[in-house]
Short mmCIF file of C-alpha atoms in Angstrom, two decimals:
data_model
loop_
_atom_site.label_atom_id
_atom_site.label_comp_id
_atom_site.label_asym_id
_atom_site.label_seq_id
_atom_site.Cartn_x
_atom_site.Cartn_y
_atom_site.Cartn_z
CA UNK K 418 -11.45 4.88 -34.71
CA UNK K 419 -13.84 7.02 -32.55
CA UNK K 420 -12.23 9.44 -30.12
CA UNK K 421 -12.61 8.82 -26.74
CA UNK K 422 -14.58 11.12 -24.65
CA UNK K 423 -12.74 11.78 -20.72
CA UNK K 424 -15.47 11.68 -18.11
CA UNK K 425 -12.58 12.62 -15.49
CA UNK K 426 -8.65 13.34 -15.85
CA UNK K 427 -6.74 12.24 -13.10
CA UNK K 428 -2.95 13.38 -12.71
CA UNK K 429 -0.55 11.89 -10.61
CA UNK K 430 2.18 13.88 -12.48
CA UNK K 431 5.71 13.64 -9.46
CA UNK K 432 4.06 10.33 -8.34
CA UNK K 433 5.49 7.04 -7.83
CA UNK K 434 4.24 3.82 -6.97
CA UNK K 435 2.02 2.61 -5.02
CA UNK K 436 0.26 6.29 -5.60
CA UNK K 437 -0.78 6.00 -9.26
CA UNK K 438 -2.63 3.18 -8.51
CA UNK K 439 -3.85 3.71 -5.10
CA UNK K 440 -5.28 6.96 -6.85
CA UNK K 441 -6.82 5.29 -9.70
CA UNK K 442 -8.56 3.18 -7.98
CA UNK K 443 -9.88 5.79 -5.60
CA UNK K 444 -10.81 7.88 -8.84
CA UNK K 445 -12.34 5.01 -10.93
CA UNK K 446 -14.81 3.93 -7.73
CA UNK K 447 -16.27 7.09 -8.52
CA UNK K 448 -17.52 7.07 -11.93
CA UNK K 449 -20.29 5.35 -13.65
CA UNK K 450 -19.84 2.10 -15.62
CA UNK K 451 -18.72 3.26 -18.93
CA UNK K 452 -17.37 6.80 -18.00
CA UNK K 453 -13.67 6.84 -19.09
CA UNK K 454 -10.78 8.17 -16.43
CA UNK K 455 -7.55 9.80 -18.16
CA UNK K 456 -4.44 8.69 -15.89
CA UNK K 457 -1.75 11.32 -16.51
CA UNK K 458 1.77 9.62 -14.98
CA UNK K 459 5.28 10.64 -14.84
CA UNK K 460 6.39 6.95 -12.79
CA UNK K 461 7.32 4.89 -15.28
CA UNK K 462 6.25 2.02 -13.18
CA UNK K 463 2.94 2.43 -14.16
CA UNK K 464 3.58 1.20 -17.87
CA UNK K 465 3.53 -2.58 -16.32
CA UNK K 466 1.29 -1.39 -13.28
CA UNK K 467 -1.98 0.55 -15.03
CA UNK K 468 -2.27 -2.27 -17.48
CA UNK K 469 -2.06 -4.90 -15.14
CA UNK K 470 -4.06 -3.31 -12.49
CA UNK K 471 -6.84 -2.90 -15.34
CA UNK K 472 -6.60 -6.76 -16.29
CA UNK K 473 -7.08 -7.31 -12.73
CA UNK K 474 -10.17 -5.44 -11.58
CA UNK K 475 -11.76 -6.10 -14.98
CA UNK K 476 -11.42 -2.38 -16.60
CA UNK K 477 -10.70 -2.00 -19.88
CA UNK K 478 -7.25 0.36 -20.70
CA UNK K 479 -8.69 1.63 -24.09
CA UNK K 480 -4.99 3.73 -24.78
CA UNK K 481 -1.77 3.86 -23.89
CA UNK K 482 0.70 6.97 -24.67
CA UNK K 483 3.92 8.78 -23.67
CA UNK K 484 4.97 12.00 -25.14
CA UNK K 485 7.89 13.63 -23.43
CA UNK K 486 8.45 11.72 -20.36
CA UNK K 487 4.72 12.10 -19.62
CA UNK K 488 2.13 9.33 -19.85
CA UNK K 489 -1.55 9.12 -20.61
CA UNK K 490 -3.52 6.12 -19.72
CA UNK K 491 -7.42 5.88 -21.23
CA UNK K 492 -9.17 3.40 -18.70
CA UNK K 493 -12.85 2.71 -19.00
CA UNK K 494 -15.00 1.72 -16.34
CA UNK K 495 -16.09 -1.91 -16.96
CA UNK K 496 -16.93 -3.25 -12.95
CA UNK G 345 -4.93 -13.07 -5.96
CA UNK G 346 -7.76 -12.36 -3.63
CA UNK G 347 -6.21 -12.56 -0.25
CA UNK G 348 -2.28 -11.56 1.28
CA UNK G 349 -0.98 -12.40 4.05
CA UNK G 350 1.86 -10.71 5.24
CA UNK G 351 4.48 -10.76 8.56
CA UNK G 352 6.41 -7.80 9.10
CA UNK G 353 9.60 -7.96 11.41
CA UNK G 354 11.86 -5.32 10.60
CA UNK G 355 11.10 -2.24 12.14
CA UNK G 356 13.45 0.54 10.45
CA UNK G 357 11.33 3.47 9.10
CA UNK G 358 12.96 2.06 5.74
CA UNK G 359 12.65 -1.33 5.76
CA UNK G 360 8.87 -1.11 7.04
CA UNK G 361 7.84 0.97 3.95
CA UNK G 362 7.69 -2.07 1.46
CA UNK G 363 5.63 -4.42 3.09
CA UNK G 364 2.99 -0.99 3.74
CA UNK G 365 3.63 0.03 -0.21
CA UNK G 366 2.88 -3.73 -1.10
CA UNK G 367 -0.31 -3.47 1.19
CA UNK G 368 -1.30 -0.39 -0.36
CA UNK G 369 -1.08 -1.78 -3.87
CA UNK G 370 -2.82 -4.93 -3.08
CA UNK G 371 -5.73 -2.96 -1.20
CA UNK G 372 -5.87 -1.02 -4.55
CA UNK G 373 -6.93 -4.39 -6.43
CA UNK G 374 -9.76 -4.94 -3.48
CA UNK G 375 -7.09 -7.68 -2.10
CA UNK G 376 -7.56 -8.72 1.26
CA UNK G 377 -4.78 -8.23 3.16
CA UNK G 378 -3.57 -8.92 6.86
CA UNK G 379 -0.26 -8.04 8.79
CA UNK G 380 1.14 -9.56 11.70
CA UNK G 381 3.68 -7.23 13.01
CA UNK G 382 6.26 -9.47 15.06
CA UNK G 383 9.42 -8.71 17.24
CA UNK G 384 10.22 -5.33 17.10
CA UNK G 385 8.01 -4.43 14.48
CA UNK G 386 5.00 -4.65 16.71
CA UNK G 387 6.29 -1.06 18.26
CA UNK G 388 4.76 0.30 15.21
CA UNK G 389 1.16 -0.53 16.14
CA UNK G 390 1.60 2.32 18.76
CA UNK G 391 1.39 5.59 18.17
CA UNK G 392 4.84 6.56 20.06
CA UNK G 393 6.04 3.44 18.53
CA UNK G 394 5.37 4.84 14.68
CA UNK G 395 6.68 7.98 15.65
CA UNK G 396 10.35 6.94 16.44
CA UNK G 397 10.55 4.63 13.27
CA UNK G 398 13.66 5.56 12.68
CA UNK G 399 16.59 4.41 10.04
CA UNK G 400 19.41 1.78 11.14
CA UNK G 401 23.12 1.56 10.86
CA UNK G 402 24.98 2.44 7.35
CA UNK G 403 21.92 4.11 6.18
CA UNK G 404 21.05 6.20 9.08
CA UNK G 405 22.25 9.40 8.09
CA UNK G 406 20.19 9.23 4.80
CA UNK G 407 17.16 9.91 6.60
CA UNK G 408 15.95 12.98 5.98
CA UNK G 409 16.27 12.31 2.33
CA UNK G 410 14.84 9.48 2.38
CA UNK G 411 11.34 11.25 4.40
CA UNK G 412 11.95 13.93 1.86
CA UNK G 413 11.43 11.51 -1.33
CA UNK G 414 8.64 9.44 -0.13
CA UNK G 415 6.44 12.62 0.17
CA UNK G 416 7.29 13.71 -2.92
CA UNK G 417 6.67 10.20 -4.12
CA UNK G 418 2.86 11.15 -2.67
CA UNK G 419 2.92 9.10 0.25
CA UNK G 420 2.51 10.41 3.90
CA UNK G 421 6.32 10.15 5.35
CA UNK G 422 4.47 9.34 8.86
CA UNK G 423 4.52 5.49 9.50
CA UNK G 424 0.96 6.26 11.66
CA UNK G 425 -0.34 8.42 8.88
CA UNK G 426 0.09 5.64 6.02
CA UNK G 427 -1.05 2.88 8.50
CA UNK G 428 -4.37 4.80 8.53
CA UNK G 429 -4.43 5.17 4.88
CA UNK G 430 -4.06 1.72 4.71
CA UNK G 431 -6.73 1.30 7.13
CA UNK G 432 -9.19 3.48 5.19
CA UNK G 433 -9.06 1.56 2.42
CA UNK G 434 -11.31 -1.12 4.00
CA UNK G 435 -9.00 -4.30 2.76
CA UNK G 436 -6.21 -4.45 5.21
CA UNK G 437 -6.58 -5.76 8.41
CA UNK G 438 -3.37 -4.92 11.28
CA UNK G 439 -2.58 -7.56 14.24
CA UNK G 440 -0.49 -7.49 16.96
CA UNK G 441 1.70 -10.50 17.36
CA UNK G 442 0.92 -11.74 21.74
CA UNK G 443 4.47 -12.44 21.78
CA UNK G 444 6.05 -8.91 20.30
CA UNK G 445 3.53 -7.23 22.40
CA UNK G 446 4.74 -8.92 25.84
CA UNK G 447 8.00 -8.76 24.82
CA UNK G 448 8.16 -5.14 23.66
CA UNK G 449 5.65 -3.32 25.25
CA UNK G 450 2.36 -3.37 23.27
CA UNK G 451 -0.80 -4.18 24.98
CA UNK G 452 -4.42 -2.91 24.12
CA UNK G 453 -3.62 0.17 26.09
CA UNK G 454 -0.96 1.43 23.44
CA UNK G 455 -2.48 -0.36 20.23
CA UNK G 456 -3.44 2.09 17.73
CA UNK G 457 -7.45 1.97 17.14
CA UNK G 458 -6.47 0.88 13.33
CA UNK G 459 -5.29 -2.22 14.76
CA UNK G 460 -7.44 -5.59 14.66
CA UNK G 461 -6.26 -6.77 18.27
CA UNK G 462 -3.48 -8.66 19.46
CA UNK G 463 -3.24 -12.18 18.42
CA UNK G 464 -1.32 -15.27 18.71
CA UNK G 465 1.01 -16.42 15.67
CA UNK G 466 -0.59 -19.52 15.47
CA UNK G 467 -3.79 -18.16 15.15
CA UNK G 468 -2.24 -15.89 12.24
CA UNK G 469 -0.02 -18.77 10.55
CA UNK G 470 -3.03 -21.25 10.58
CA UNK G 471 -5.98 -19.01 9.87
CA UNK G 472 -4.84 -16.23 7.64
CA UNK G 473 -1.06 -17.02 6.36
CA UNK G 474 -1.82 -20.93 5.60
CA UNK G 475 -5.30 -19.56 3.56
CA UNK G 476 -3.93 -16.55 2.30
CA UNK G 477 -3.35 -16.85 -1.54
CA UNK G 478 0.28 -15.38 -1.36
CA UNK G 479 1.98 -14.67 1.89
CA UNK G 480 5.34 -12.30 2.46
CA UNK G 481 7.94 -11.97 5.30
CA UNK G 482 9.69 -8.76 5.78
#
């Protein structure tokens, strides 16, 4: 497997919902098609949300990890 | 789900944060979304009005915590301030219902900018709520 290569991290570490999203979708407007946005989260809300907010604008959630509490999301920009 | 529709009666600073949160996530997913703020609830489409949003009955005296935790949730604790962050996000549309505002004081004198207009609930029910793909009543 190929590593990934962040174009931007965003962390919404102390966040809860709607925030994670509303800032990943602020972030991922601002990238190129392909770049790849790290979402760091603490809300654990955003194990259901991230994914399904990536089904739903057509991005592509390349990882998915927790390690401590804290949670790393790998989207890539696909639309 | 490409359009909401939502109607918003309940005016406690408490009560009105899920149908804004909803809003907010729904904007996030470039879902159009529009609010008709009825009855009392149409107070909050002024900017005095947003201001004294205030908690109700067995709950009231967990206000401050409440303002305390949805900051450091990351949203603005200021009904006005997340109405314009709503705003800004270019999918959510505000109306006053005609009604609410006679009733209750709201008239395009007092309606915050954000706002669409003021509007009759017909117009709402037939044009956005009957079209919209999901529609909510708070």
């Amino acid at each position: 497997m190929s590593a990934i290569t962040v174009t931007t991290i965003l962390d919404t570490s102390g966040k809860c919902c709607p925030m994670p999203i509303v800032e990943t979708n602020k972030a991922i407007k601002g990238l190129s098609l392909g770049d790849i946005l790290e979402i760091i989260a603490t809300d654990t809300g955003t194990k259901k949300d991230i994914p399904s907010w990536c089904e739903r604008t057509g991005q592509t959630l390349l990882s998915m990890t927790e390690e401590s509490g804290v949670l790393h999301y790998h989207v890539r920009k696909d639309r | 789900m490409k359009s909401m529709a939502i109607v918003i009666r309940d005016d406690s600073y408490d009560k009105i944060l899920t149908p804004l949160v909803f809003a907010y996530l729904a904007s996030a997913e470039q879902t159009q979304v529009d609010m008709l703020f009825v009855n009392w609830a149409v107070k909050a489409l002024t900017v005095e009005g947003a201001a004294n949003l205030r908690m109700d009955g067995r709950h009231a005296a967990d206000e401050a915590m409440v303002r305390e935790n949805v900051a450091k949730a990351g949203l603005p604790n200021d009904i006005y301030e997340i109405l314009k962050a709503l705003k800004s996000s270019g999918c959510v549309n505000f109306y006053a219902c005609s009604l609410a505002g006679a009733i209750f004081g709201v008239n395009e004198s007092n309606l915050i900018p954000e706002a669409e207009g003021i509007v009759g609930a017909s117009w709402f029910l037939n044009d956005k709520a009957a079209k919209a793909d999901h529609c909510q009543y708070f």
